[in-house]
Coordinates of C-alpha atoms in Angstrom, one line a residue:
Chain A
X70 CA 1.6 3.7 -8.0
X71 CA -1.6 5.7 -8.8
X72 CA -2.5 6.0 -5.1
X73 CA 1.0 7.1 -4.2
X74 CA 1.1 9.8 -6.9
X75 CA -2.3 11.1 -6.1
X76 CA -1.5 11.3 -2.5
X77 CA 1.9 12.9 -3.1
X78 CA 0.5 15.8 -5.2
X79 CA -2.9 16.4 -3.6
X80 CA -3.9 18.2 -0.5
X81 CA -7.5 17.9 0.9
X82 CA -9.8 20.2 -1.1
X83 CA -7.9 19.8 -4.3
X84 CA -9.6 18.6 -7.4
X85 CA -8.5 15.8 -9.7
X86 CA -10.0 15.3 -13.2
X87 CA -10.3 11.8 -14.5
X88 CA -11.7 10.9 -17.9
X89 CA -14.8 8.8 -18.4
X90 CA -15.0 5.9 -19.1
X91 CA -12.6 5.4 -16.3
X92 CA -10.9 2.5 -14.5
X93 CA -13.2 1.5 -11.7
X94 CA -11.3 3.0 -8.8
X95 CA -10.0 6.4 -9.9
X96 CA -12.9 8.0 -8.1
X97 CA -12.2 6.1 -4.8
X98 CA -8.4 6.7 -4.9
X99 CA -9.0 10.5 -5.4
X100 CA -11.6 10.7 -2.6
X101 CA -9.4 8.6 -0.3
X102 CA -6.9 11.5 -0.1
X103 CA -9.7 14.0 0.6
X104 CA -9.7 15.5 -2.9
X105 CA -12.7 16.0 -5.2
X106 CA -13.0 13.6 -8.2
X107 CA -14.2 15.4 -11.4
X108 CA -15.3 13.2 -14.2
X109 CA -15.0 14.4 -17.9
X110 CA -16.4 12.4 -20.8
X111 CA -14.3 11.5 -23.8
X112 CA -15.7 12.2 -27.2
X113 CA -18.6 9.6 -27.5
X114 CA -18.0 9.1 -31.2
X115 CA -14.3 8.7 -31.4
X116 CA -13.4 7.9 -27.8
X117 CA -10.6 10.5 -28.1
X118 CA -10.0 13.0 -25.4
X119 CA -12.3 16.0 -25.4
X120 CA -9.7 18.7 -24.7
X121 CA -12.3 21.5 -24.6
X122 CA -14.3 19.6 -22.0
X123 CA -11.2 19.1 -19.9
X124 CA -10.4 22.8 -20.1
X125 CA -13.9 23.6 -19.1
X126 CA -13.6 21.4 -16.0
X127 CA -10.4 23.0 -14.7
X128 CA -10.8 25.3 -11.8
X129 CA -8.3 27.1 -9.5
X130 CA -8.3 24.0 -7.3
X131 CA -7.5 21.5 -10.0
X132 CA -4.3 19.7 -9.1
X133 CA -4.1 16.9 -11.6
X134 CA -5.6 15.2 -14.6
X135 CA -5.4 11.4 -15.0
X136 CA -5.1 10.1 -18.5
X137 CA -5.1 6.4 -19.4
X138 CA -3.8 5.7 -22.9
X139 CA -4.4 3.2 -24.3
X140 CA -7.7 3.3 -22.5
X141 CA -9.4 0.6 -20.5
X142 CA -12.2 0.0 -21.6
X143 CA -12.2 1.7 -25.1
X144 CA -8.8 0.5 -26.3
X145 CA -8.3 4.1 -27.7
X146 CA -4.7 5.2 -28.0
X147 CA -4.9 9.0 -27.7
X148 CA -3.2 10.7 -30.7
X149 CA -0.1 12.9 -30.2
X150 CA -2.0 15.9 -31.6
X151 CA -4.6 15.5 -28.9
X152 CA -2.0 15.1 -26.1
X153 CA -0.2 18.2 -27.3
X154 CA -3.4 20.2 -27.1
X155 CA -4.0 18.8 -23.6
X156 CA -0.5 19.8 -22.6
X157 CA -1.1 23.4 -23.9
X158 CA -4.3 23.8 -21.8
X159 CA -2.6 22.3 -18.7
X160 CA 0.3 24.7 -19.1
X161 CA -2.1 27.7 -19.5
X162 CA -4.1 26.6 -16.5
X163 CA -0.9 26.2 -14.4
X164 CA 0.1 29.8 -15.2
X165 CA -3.4 31.1 -14.6
X166 CA -3.7 29.3 -11.3
X167 CA -0.2 30.2 -10.2
X168 CA 0.1 26.5 -9.3
X169 CA 1.1 23.5 -11.3
X170 CA -1.6 21.2 -12.8
X171 CA 0.0 17.8 -13.1
X172 CA -0.6 15.1 -15.7
X173 CA -0.9 11.6 -14.2
X174 CA -0.4 9.1 -17.0
X175 CA -1.8 5.6 -16.2
X176 CA 0.2 3.5 -18.7
X177 CA -0.9 0.1 -17.5
X178 CA -1.6 -0.9 -21.1
X179 CA 1.3 0.8 -22.9
X180 CA 2.8 -2.5 -24.0
X181 CA -0.5 -4.0 -25.1
X182 CA -0.6 -2.4 -28.5
X183 CA -1.8 -3.8 -31.8
X184 CA -0.7 -3.4 -35.5
X185 CA 3.0 -2.9 -34.5
X186 CA 2.2 0.5 -33.0
X187 CA 5.0 2.2 -31.0
X188 CA 3.9 3.7 -27.7
X189 CA 4.2 7.4 -27.3
X190 CA 3.7 8.4 -23.7
X191 CA 1.4 11.4 -22.8
X192 CA 4.3 12.5 -20.6
X193 CA 6.3 13.3 -23.7
X194 CA 4.0 16.2 -24.3
X195 CA 4.0 17.7 -20.8
X196 CA 7.0 17.7 -18.5
X197 CA 5.0 18.1 -15.3
X198 CA 3.9 14.5 -15.6
X199 CA 4.0 11.2 -13.6
X200 CA 4.2 8.0 -15.6
X201 CA 2.6 5.2 -13.6
X202 CA 3.3 1.6 -14.8
X203 CA 2.3 -1.8 -13.6
X204 CA 3.5 -5.1 -15.0
X205 CA 0.1 -6.6 -14.3
X206 CA -1.2 -6.4 -17.9
X207 CA 2.1 -7.1 -19.7
X208 CA 2.4 -10.4 -17.8
X209 CA -1.3 -10.9 -16.9
X210 CA -0.3 -10.9 -13.2
X211 CA -2.1 -8.1 -11.5
X212 CA -1.8 -9.8 -8.1
X213 CA 2.0 -9.4 -8.2
X214 CA 1.7 -5.7 -7.4
X215 CA 4.9 -4.8 -9.2
X216 CA 5.4 -1.6 -11.3
X217 CA 7.1 1.8 -11.2
X218 CA 6.6 5.5 -11.2
X219 CA 8.7 7.6 -13.6
X220 CA 9.3 11.3 -13.6
X221 CA 10.3 12.9 -16.9
X222 CA 14.0 14.1 -17.0
X223 CA 12.8 17.6 -17.8
X224 CA 10.2 17.7 -15.0
X225 CA 10.4 20.9 -13.0
X226 CA 11.0 20.2 -9.3
X227 CA 11.9 16.6 -10.1
X228 CA 14.1 16.0 -7.0
X229 CA 11.5 17.5 -4.7
X230 CA 8.8 15.2 -6.3
X231 CA 11.0 12.2 -5.9
X232 CA 11.3 13.0 -2.2
X233 CA 7.6 13.6 -1.9
X234 CA 6.8 10.2 -3.5
X235 CA 9.2 8.3 -1.2
X236 CA 7.8 10.0 1.9
X237 CA 4.3 9.2 0.7
X238 CA 5.3 5.6 0.3
X239 CA 6.4 5.5 4.0
X240 CA 3.3 7.2 5.5
X241 CA 0.9 5.1 3.4
X242 CA 2.4 2.1 5.3
X243 CA 5.5 1.1 3.3
X244 CA 3.8 1.2 0.0
X245 CA 6.7 -0.4 -1.8
X246 CA 6.5 -3.4 -4.1
X247 CA 7.8 -6.8 -3.0
X248 CA 11.6 -6.8 -2.8
X249 CA 12.1 -10.0 -4.8
X250 CA 10.1 -8.7 -7.6
X251 CA 12.0 -5.4 -7.5
X252 CA 15.1 -7.4 -8.2
X253 CA 13.3 -9.1 -11.0
X254 CA 12.1 -5.9 -12.8
X255 CA 14.9 -5.9 -15.4
X256 CA 13.9 -9.4 -16.4
X257 CA 10.2 -8.8 -16.2
X258 CA 10.7 -5.9 -18.5
X259 CA 11.7 -8.3 -21.3
X260 CA 8.7 -10.7 -20.8
X261 CA 5.3 -10.2 -22.2
X262 CA 2.1 -12.1 -23.0
X263 CA 1.6 -13.2 -26.6
X264 CA 0.4 -10.0 -28.3
X265 CA 0.0 -11.7 -31.7
X266 CA -2.5 -14.1 -30.3
X267 CA -4.3 -11.2 -28.6
X268 CA -4.4 -9.3 -31.9
X269 CA -5.8 -12.4 -33.7
X270 CA -8.6 -12.6 -31.1
X271 CA -9.3 -8.9 -31.5
X272 CA -9.6 -9.3 -35.3
X273 CA -11.7 -12.4 -35.0
X274 CA -14.1 -10.8 -32.5
X275 CA -14.4 -7.4 -34.1
X276 CA -15.2 -9.1 -37.4
X277 CA -17.7 -11.5 -35.9
X278 CA -19.5 -8.8 -33.9
X279 CA -19.6 -6.5 -36.9
X280 CA -21.0 -9.3 -39.1
X281 CA -23.6 -10.0 -36.4
X282 CA -24.7 -6.3 -36.5
X283 CA -23.0 -4.9 -33.4
X284 CA -21.5 -1.4 -33.4
X285 CA -17.9 -1.9 -32.3
X286 CA -14.8 0.2 -32.4
X287 CA -11.5 -1.4 -33.4
X288 CA -9.2 -0.9 -30.4
X289 CA -5.6 0.1 -30.9
X290 CA -4.5 -1.6 -27.7
X291 CA -5.6 -3.2 -24.3
X292 CA -7.5 -6.4 -23.8
X293 CA -10.9 -4.9 -24.4
X294 CA -13.7 -4.4 -26.9
X295 CA -16.5 -1.9 -26.1
X296 CA -19.5 -2.7 -28.3
X297 CA -22.8 -1.0 -28.0
X298 CA -25.4 -3.0 -26.3
X299 CA -28.2 -3.9 -28.7
X300 CA -30.5 -3.4 -25.7
X301 CA -30.7 0.0 -24.1
X302 CA -30.4 -1.7 -20.7
X303 CA -26.9 -3.1 -20.7
X304 CA -27.4 -4.7 -17.4
X305 CA -30.3 -6.7 -18.7
X306 CA -28.3 -7.6 -21.9
X307 CA -25.3 -8.8 -19.7
X308 CA -27.7 -11.0 -17.7
X309 CA -29.1 -12.5 -20.9
X310 CA -25.5 -13.4 -22.0
X311 CA -24.6 -14.7 -18.6
X312 CA -27.5 -17.2 -18.7
X313 CA -25.8 -18.5 -21.9
X314 CA -22.4 -18.8 -20.1
X315 CA -20.9 -15.7 -21.7
X316 CA -19.5 -13.3 -19.1
X317 CA -19.0 -9.6 -20.0
X318 CA -18.9 -6.4 -18.1
X319 CA -22.0 -4.1 -18.2
X320 CA -21.1 -0.5 -19.3
X321 CA -23.0 1.2 -16.5
X322 CA -20.2 0.0 -14.1
X323 CA -17.7 2.1 -15.9
X324 CA -19.8 5.2 -16.7
X325 CA -20.8 3.8 -20.2
X326 CA -24.4 2.7 -20.0
X327 CA -25.6 1.3 -23.2
X328 CA -22.3 -0.5 -23.9
X329 CA -20.7 -3.7 -22.7
X330 CA -17.0 -4.7 -22.3
X331 CA -15.6 -7.9 -23.7
X332 CA -12.2 -9.1 -22.4
X333 CA -9.9 -10.7 -25.0
X334 CA -8.0 -12.5 -22.2
X335 CA -10.5 -15.3 -22.7
X336 CA -9.0 -18.4 -24.4
X337 CA -9.5 -19.0 -28.1
X338 CA -12.0 -21.8 -27.1
X339 CA -14.0 -19.4 -25.0
X340 CA -14.1 -16.9 -27.9
X341 CA -15.2 -19.5 -30.4
X342 CA -17.9 -20.6 -28.0
X343 CA -19.1 -17.0 -27.4
X344 CA -19.3 -15.8 -31.0
X345 CA -22.6 -17.7 -31.8
X346 CA -24.0 -16.6 -28.5
X347 CA -23.4 -12.9 -29.4
X348 CA -24.9 -13.5 -32.8
X349 CA -28.0 -15.1 -31.4
X350 CA -28.4 -12.4 -28.8
X351 CA -28.5 -9.8 -31.5
X352 CA -31.5 -11.5 -33.1
X353 CA -33.5 -11.6 -29.8
X354 CA -36.3 -9.0 -29.5
X355 CA -35.3 -6.1 -27.3
X356 CA -37.2 -6.5 -24.0
X357 CA -39.9 -3.8 -23.4
Chain B
X760 CA -1.3 -4.0 7.8
X761 CA -1.0 -1.3 10.4
X762 CA -1.7 1.4 7.9
X763 CA -4.8 -0.5 6.6
X764 CA -6.2 -1.0 10.1
X765 CA -5.6 2.5 11.3
X766 CA -7.3 3.8 8.2
X767 CA -10.2 1.3 8.5
X768 CA -11.1 2.4 12.0
X769 CA -10.2 6.1 12.1
X770 CA -12.0 9.2 10.8
X771 CA -10.3 12.5 10.6
X772 CA -10.2 14.1 14.1
X773 CA -10.0 10.8 15.9
X774 CA -7.1 10.2 18.3
X775 CA -4.9 7.1 18.4
X776 CA -2.7 6.3 21.4
X777 CA 0.7 4.7 20.8
X778 CA 3.1 3.7 23.5
X779 CA 6.6 5.2 23.8
X780 CA 9.2 4.0 22.9
X781 CA 7.5 3.4 19.6
X782 CA 8.3 2.0 16.2
X783 CA 9.5 5.0 14.2
X784 CA 6.4 5.4 12.0
X785 CA 3.3 5.0 14.2
X786 CA 3.1 8.7 14.5
X787 CA 3.3 9.2 10.7
X788 CA 0.8 6.4 9.9
X789 CA -1.7 8.0 12.4
X790 CA -1.3 11.5 11.0
X791 CA -1.6 10.2 7.5
X792 CA -5.3 9.4 8.0
X793 CA -5.9 12.8 9.6
X794 CA -6.0 11.5 13.1
X795 CA -4.1 12.8 16.1
X796 CA -1.2 10.7 17.5
X797 CA -1.0 10.6 21.3
X798 CA 2.2 9.3 22.8
X799 CA 2.1 7.6 26.2
X800 CA 5.3 6.5 27.9
X801 CA 5.8 2.9 29.3
X802 CA 7.0 2.6 32.9
X803 CA 10.7 3.7 32.6
X804 CA 11.9 1.2 35.2
X805 CA 10.2 -2.0 34.0
X806 CA 9.3 -1.0 30.4
X807 CA 5.9 -2.5 31.2
X808 CA 2.7 -0.7 30.0
X809 CA 1.7 2.1 32.3
X810 CA -2.1 1.4 32.3
X811 CA -2.9 4.4 34.4
X812 CA -1.1 6.7 32.0
X813 CA -3.0 5.2 29.1
X814 CA -6.3 5.6 30.9
X815 CA -5.4 9.3 31.6
X816 CA -4.7 9.8 27.9
X817 CA -8.0 8.5 26.7
X818 CA -10.5 11.1 25.6
X819 CA -14.0 11.0 24.0
X820 CA -12.2 11.1 20.6
X821 CA -9.9 8.1 21.3
X822 CA -10.4 5.5 18.6
X823 CA -7.6 3.0 19.2
X824 CA -4.5 2.1 21.2
X825 CA -1.5 0.5 19.4
X826 CA 0.4 -2.1 21.5
X827 CA 3.6 -3.7 20.4
X828 CA 4.4 -6.8 22.4
X829 CA 7.2 -7.9 22.5
X830 CA 8.3 -4.4 22.1
X831 CA 10.7 -2.9 19.6
X832 CA 13.1 -1.5 21.1
X833 CA 12.8 -2.7 24.7
X834 CA 12.2 -6.4 24.1
X835 CA 9.6 -6.4 26.8
X836 CA 6.8 -8.9 26.5
X837 CA 3.8 -7.4 28.3
X838 CA 2.5 -9.6 31.0
X839 CA -1.0 -11.0 30.8
X840 CA -2.0 -9.2 34.0
X841 CA -1.1 -5.9 32.5
X842 CA -3.0 -6.7 29.3
X843 CA -6.0 -7.7 31.3
X844 CA -5.9 -4.3 33.1
X845 CA -5.5 -2.5 29.8
X846 CA -8.6 -4.4 28.4
X847 CA -10.6 -3.4 31.4
X848 CA -9.9 0.3 30.9
X849 CA -10.6 0.1 27.1
X850 CA -13.9 -1.6 27.9
X851 CA -14.8 1.1 30.4
X852 CA -13.7 3.9 28.0
X853 CA -15.8 2.3 25.2
X854 CA -18.9 2.4 27.4
X855 CA -18.2 5.9 28.7
X856 CA -17.6 7.2 25.1
X857 CA -20.6 5.3 23.6
X858 CA -18.1 4.3 20.9
X859 CA -15.7 1.4 20.7
X860 CA -12.0 2.0 21.5
X861 CA -10.0 -0.6 19.6
X862 CA -6.8 -2.4 20.4
X863 CA -4.4 -2.6 17.5
X864 CA -1.8 -5.3 18.4
X865 CA 1.4 -5.0 16.4
X866 CA 2.7 -8.5 16.7
X867 CA 5.7 -8.3 14.4
X868 CA 8.0 -9.9 17.0
X869 CA 5.5 -12.5 18.4
X870 CA 7.7 -15.4 17.2
X871 CA 11.0 -13.9 18.2
X872 CA 10.8 -15.0 21.9
X873 CA 13.5 -16.3 24.1
X874 CA 13.7 -18.9 26.9
X875 CA 11.0 -21.1 25.2
X876 CA 8.3 -18.6 26.0
X877 CA 4.9 -19.1 24.5
X878 CA 3.3 -16.1 22.9
X879 CA 0.1 -14.8 24.4
X880 CA -1.5 -12.2 22.2
X881 CA -2.9 -8.9 23.7
X882 CA -5.9 -9.6 21.5
X883 CA -6.8 -12.5 23.9
X884 CA -7.6 -10.0 26.6
X885 CA -9.9 -7.8 24.5
X886 CA -12.1 -8.9 21.7
X887 CA -12.3 -5.6 19.9
X888 CA -8.8 -6.1 18.7
X889 CA -6.9 -6.3 15.4
X890 CA -3.9 -8.6 15.3
X891 CA -1.4 -7.3 12.7
X892 CA 1.4 -9.6 11.7
X893 CA 4.3 -9.4 9.3
X894 CA 6.7 -12.2 8.3
X895 CA 9.5 -9.6 8.0
X896 CA 11.1 -10.4 11.4
X897 CA 10.4 -14.2 11.6
X898 CA 12.2 -14.5 8.2
X899 CA 14.4 -11.4 8.3
X900 CA 12.7 -10.3 5.1
X901 CA 11.0 -7.0 5.7
X902 CA 11.1 -6.1 2.0
X903 CA 8.8 -9.0 1.1
X904 CA 5.8 -7.0 2.5
X905 CA 3.9 -10.2 3.5
X906 CA 1.8 -10.5 6.6
X907 CA -1.8 -10.7 7.7
X908 CA -4.5 -9.0 9.8
X909 CA -6.5 -11.2 12.1
X910 CA -9.8 -10.4 13.8
X911 CA -10.6 -12.3 17.0
X912 CA -13.4 -14.9 16.6
X913 CA -15.4 -13.2 19.4
X914 CA -14.9 -9.6 18.0
X915 CA -18.1 -7.6 17.9
X916 CA -19.0 -6.4 14.4
X917 CA -16.4 -8.9 13.0
X918 CA -18.0 -9.2 9.5
X919 CA -18.5 -5.4 9.2
X920 CA -14.8 -4.9 10.1
X921 CA -13.7 -7.5 7.5
X922 CA -15.6 -5.5 4.9
X923 CA -14.1 -2.2 6.1
X924 CA -10.6 -3.6 5.9
X925 CA -11.1 -5.0 2.4
X926 CA -12.6 -1.7 1.2
X927 CA -9.7 0.2 2.8
X928 CA -7.2 -2.0 1.0
X929 CA -8.9 -1.0 -2.3
X930 CA -9.1 2.7 -1.7
X931 CA -5.5 2.8 -0.5
X932 CA -4.5 1.6 -3.9
X933 CA -4.7 -2.2 -3.8
X934 CA -2.9 -2.5 -0.6
X935 CA -2.7 -6.3 -0.8
X936 CA 0.5 -8.4 -0.4
X937 CA 2.1 -10.0 -3.4
X938 CA 0.0 -12.8 -4.8
X939 CA 2.9 -15.4 -5.0
X940 CA 3.8 -14.8 -1.4
X941 CA 0.1 -15.1 -0.4
X942 CA 0.2 -18.6 -1.8
X943 CA 3.4 -19.3 0.1
X944 CA 2.0 -18.1 3.5
X945 CA 1.3 -21.6 4.8
X946 CA 4.9 -22.6 4.1
X947 CA 6.4 -19.3 5.3
X948 CA 4.5 -19.9 8.5
X949 CA 6.7 -22.9 9.2
X950 CA 10.0 -21.2 8.5
X951 CA 11.9 -19.0 11.0
X952 CA 15.3 -17.6 11.6
X953 CA 17.6 -19.4 14.2
X954 CA 16.1 -18.4 17.5
X955 CA 18.7 -20.4 19.5
X956 CA 21.5 -18.4 17.9
X957 CA 19.7 -15.2 18.6
X958 CA 19.3 -16.1 22.2
X959 CA 23.0 -17.0 22.5
X960 CA 23.8 -13.6 21.1
X961 CA 21.4 -12.0 23.6
X962 CA 23.0 -13.9 26.5
X963 CA 26.5 -13.1 25.4
X964 CA 25.9 -9.4 24.9
X965 CA 23.8 -8.8 28.0
X966 CA 26.6 -10.5 30.1
X967 CA 29.4 -8.6 28.3
X968 CA 27.6 -5.2 28.7
X969 CA 26.7 -5.8 32.3
X970 CA 30.3 -6.9 33.1
X971 CA 31.5 -3.6 31.4
X972 CA 29.2 -1.6 33.7
X973 CA 26.3 -0.9 31.4
X974 CA 22.7 -0.8 32.7
X975 CA 20.8 -3.2 30.4
X976 CA 17.5 -5.0 30.6
X977 CA 17.3 -8.6 29.6
X978 CA 14.8 -8.7 26.8
X979 CA 12.2 -11.5 26.5
X980 CA 12.0 -11.2 22.8
X981 CA 12.8 -9.2 19.6
X982 CA 16.3 -8.6 18.2
X983 CA 17.1 -5.7 20.4
X984 CA 18.9 -4.6 23.5
X985 CA 18.2 -1.2 25.0
X986 CA 21.1 -0.2 27.3
X987 CA 21.4 3.1 29.0
X988 CA 24.0 5.3 27.3
X989 CA 26.9 6.0 29.7
X990 CA 26.9 9.5 28.3
X991 CA 23.8 11.6 28.8
X992 CA 24.0 12.7 25.1
X993 CA 23.2 9.4 23.3
X994 CA 23.7 10.9 19.9
X995 CA 27.3 11.8 20.9
X996 CA 27.9 8.3 22.3
X997 CA 26.6 6.7 19.1
X998 CA 28.9 8.9 17.0
X999 CA 31.8 7.8 19.3
X1000 CA 31.0 4.1 18.7
X1001 CA 30.5 4.7 14.9
X1002 CA 34.1 6.0 14.7
X1003 CA 35.1 2.6 16.0
X1004 CA 33.0 0.8 13.4
X1005 CA 30.2 -0.2 15.8
X1006 CA 26.8 0.9 14.6
X1007 CA 23.9 1.3 17.0
X1008 CA 20.7 3.4 17.0
X1009 CA 20.6 6.5 19.2
X1010 CA 17.7 6.5 21.7
X1011 CA 16.5 10.0 20.8
X1012 CA 15.2 8.7 17.5
X1013 CA 12.7 6.4 19.3
X1014 CA 11.7 8.7 22.1
X1015 CA 14.3 7.3 24.5
X1016 CA 17.0 9.8 24.9
X1017 CA 19.8 8.6 27.1
X1018 CA 19.6 5.0 25.7
X1019 CA 20.8 3.3 22.6
X1020 CA 19.6 0.3 20.7
X1021 CA 21.7 -2.7 19.7
X1022 CA 20.4 -5.1 17.1
X1023 CA 21.3 -8.7 17.6
X1024 CA 20.8 -9.5 13.9
X1025 CA 24.5 -8.7 13.6
X1026 CA 26.7 -11.7 13.0
X1027 CA 28.6 -13.5 15.8
X1028 CA 31.8 -12.1 14.3
X1029 CA 30.4 -8.5 14.5
X1030 CA 29.2 -9.1 18.1
X1031 CA 32.7 -10.4 19.1
X1032 CA 34.3 -7.4 17.5
X1033 CA 31.9 -5.0 19.1
X1034 CA 32.1 -6.2 22.7
X1035 CA 35.6 -4.7 23.4
X1036 CA 34.6 -1.5 21.8
X1037 CA 31.6 -1.2 24.1
X1038 CA 33.8 -2.0 27.1
X1039 CA 36.4 0.6 26.1
X1040 CA 33.7 3.2 25.5
X1041 CA 32.5 2.8 29.1
X1042 CA 36.0 3.7 30.3
X1043 CA 36.1 6.9 28.3
X1044 CA 35.5 10.1 30.2
X1045 CA 32.0 11.6 29.6
X1046 CA 32.4 14.6 27.4
X1047 CA 31.5 17.9 29.0

């Protein structure tokens, strides 16, 4: 979905802004169409979008901004007020450039929300948006390659964009999901992993890490926790955990050096086993 | 598969030769990676490859030649002797250019063979080949998007090419087949549509068309017959048939004006109903 939309809206030489920390492959997907990938950091304290920084990164060649809410890896659900401010700067930039700047909303985690939150899509703030969804997280089945692209009902040039997307699917080599799963989409839509269990694991792990002395944000959605690494070298810290059979992702891989990512898709038994390892690691001396 | 391989081997500015008549989308897939699509006609009398014409079309920028045997739409299975001659000119061109010219073998119909023929892959003649297969024809399920890419065991740079293909799959946006169907590949491999019934329909239709006065080649494989249109304007002839509820593909769509393509995937009842319509159409005066 993301690859199709990026290709449908971009020409070679265009620029696409993505927000950092990003999903691993935004950069590659953008470069693959001959466009320039421009990384903009989120606010490091709140993990909320830094709208002023995004505005500063927009140039006359900017074609799209990719937003991922709730965010992998921070779990941050961007507030409506922030998204409205983002929409306002995209609208101004479109007018200034005489060419539309699109919002590409990666909503892979939109149904993985905690505390009975209701999802509000970034596309509701800005009609020139593409909503990209995959069932890979909702059903923990990324390999099924099933999802969809939605265009807002009030999108300008909606029909032209539908045509561009279909033609892009053809020229990328029949980039359509599996036909059987297409038929199953209505039923897939009603199925979901156990969010209550996921939320319990979040609560347990956030409490345990905080008690052990870690700095950790309480995510509003997604599978992930993004604690600060107690060692400045997150790669070394991740290796230390790995030697104790606890596997986490080093932050440097996702443009967040000094952090590490825990996935809550681990089983309860794995979480129970990991908690004492995290606590013990915090008591280790920081390597020189 | 085709899109992945073309992208894995081509840079912008490269040239890719495809043989005409082609599958509809070779041209688009080649252009989509920024390469130039070069069309070379097969021999119009035999539908065999015109190796001299292919040699004449090769330039220092030629990166690959796409071969589709048996061929959609002609049903021609290219003989080993022709494929060996093709391999020899590709080898010479690779040496002359100081850069490998690859053979991309689109083997979608390799299991749809008549008269108990055994398939011999074009890749057996030339080690710098990519075998691209889809189960879409063997199972009449194009929408399942399941197939594979094979590299010959004696391919030079085989491991590097495997890596390039995997990376291309990532940057194209996770261009992997559905995971469930990947697990099913071993079983899919043993299933096939009823080839005996298809062969009976071929025999029936070739005989009926010949009796009615059509010029028609007897295909060695695929679902297709490619008779000459009795009217020079194949689009007009196809419209004439359509008004009589017989649907065929006009040749101009696949770079074969003056021909039309019949698909034998029609049911026996449809074939029985169509035969008198073809016969009657042959007796119509040719429009001015």
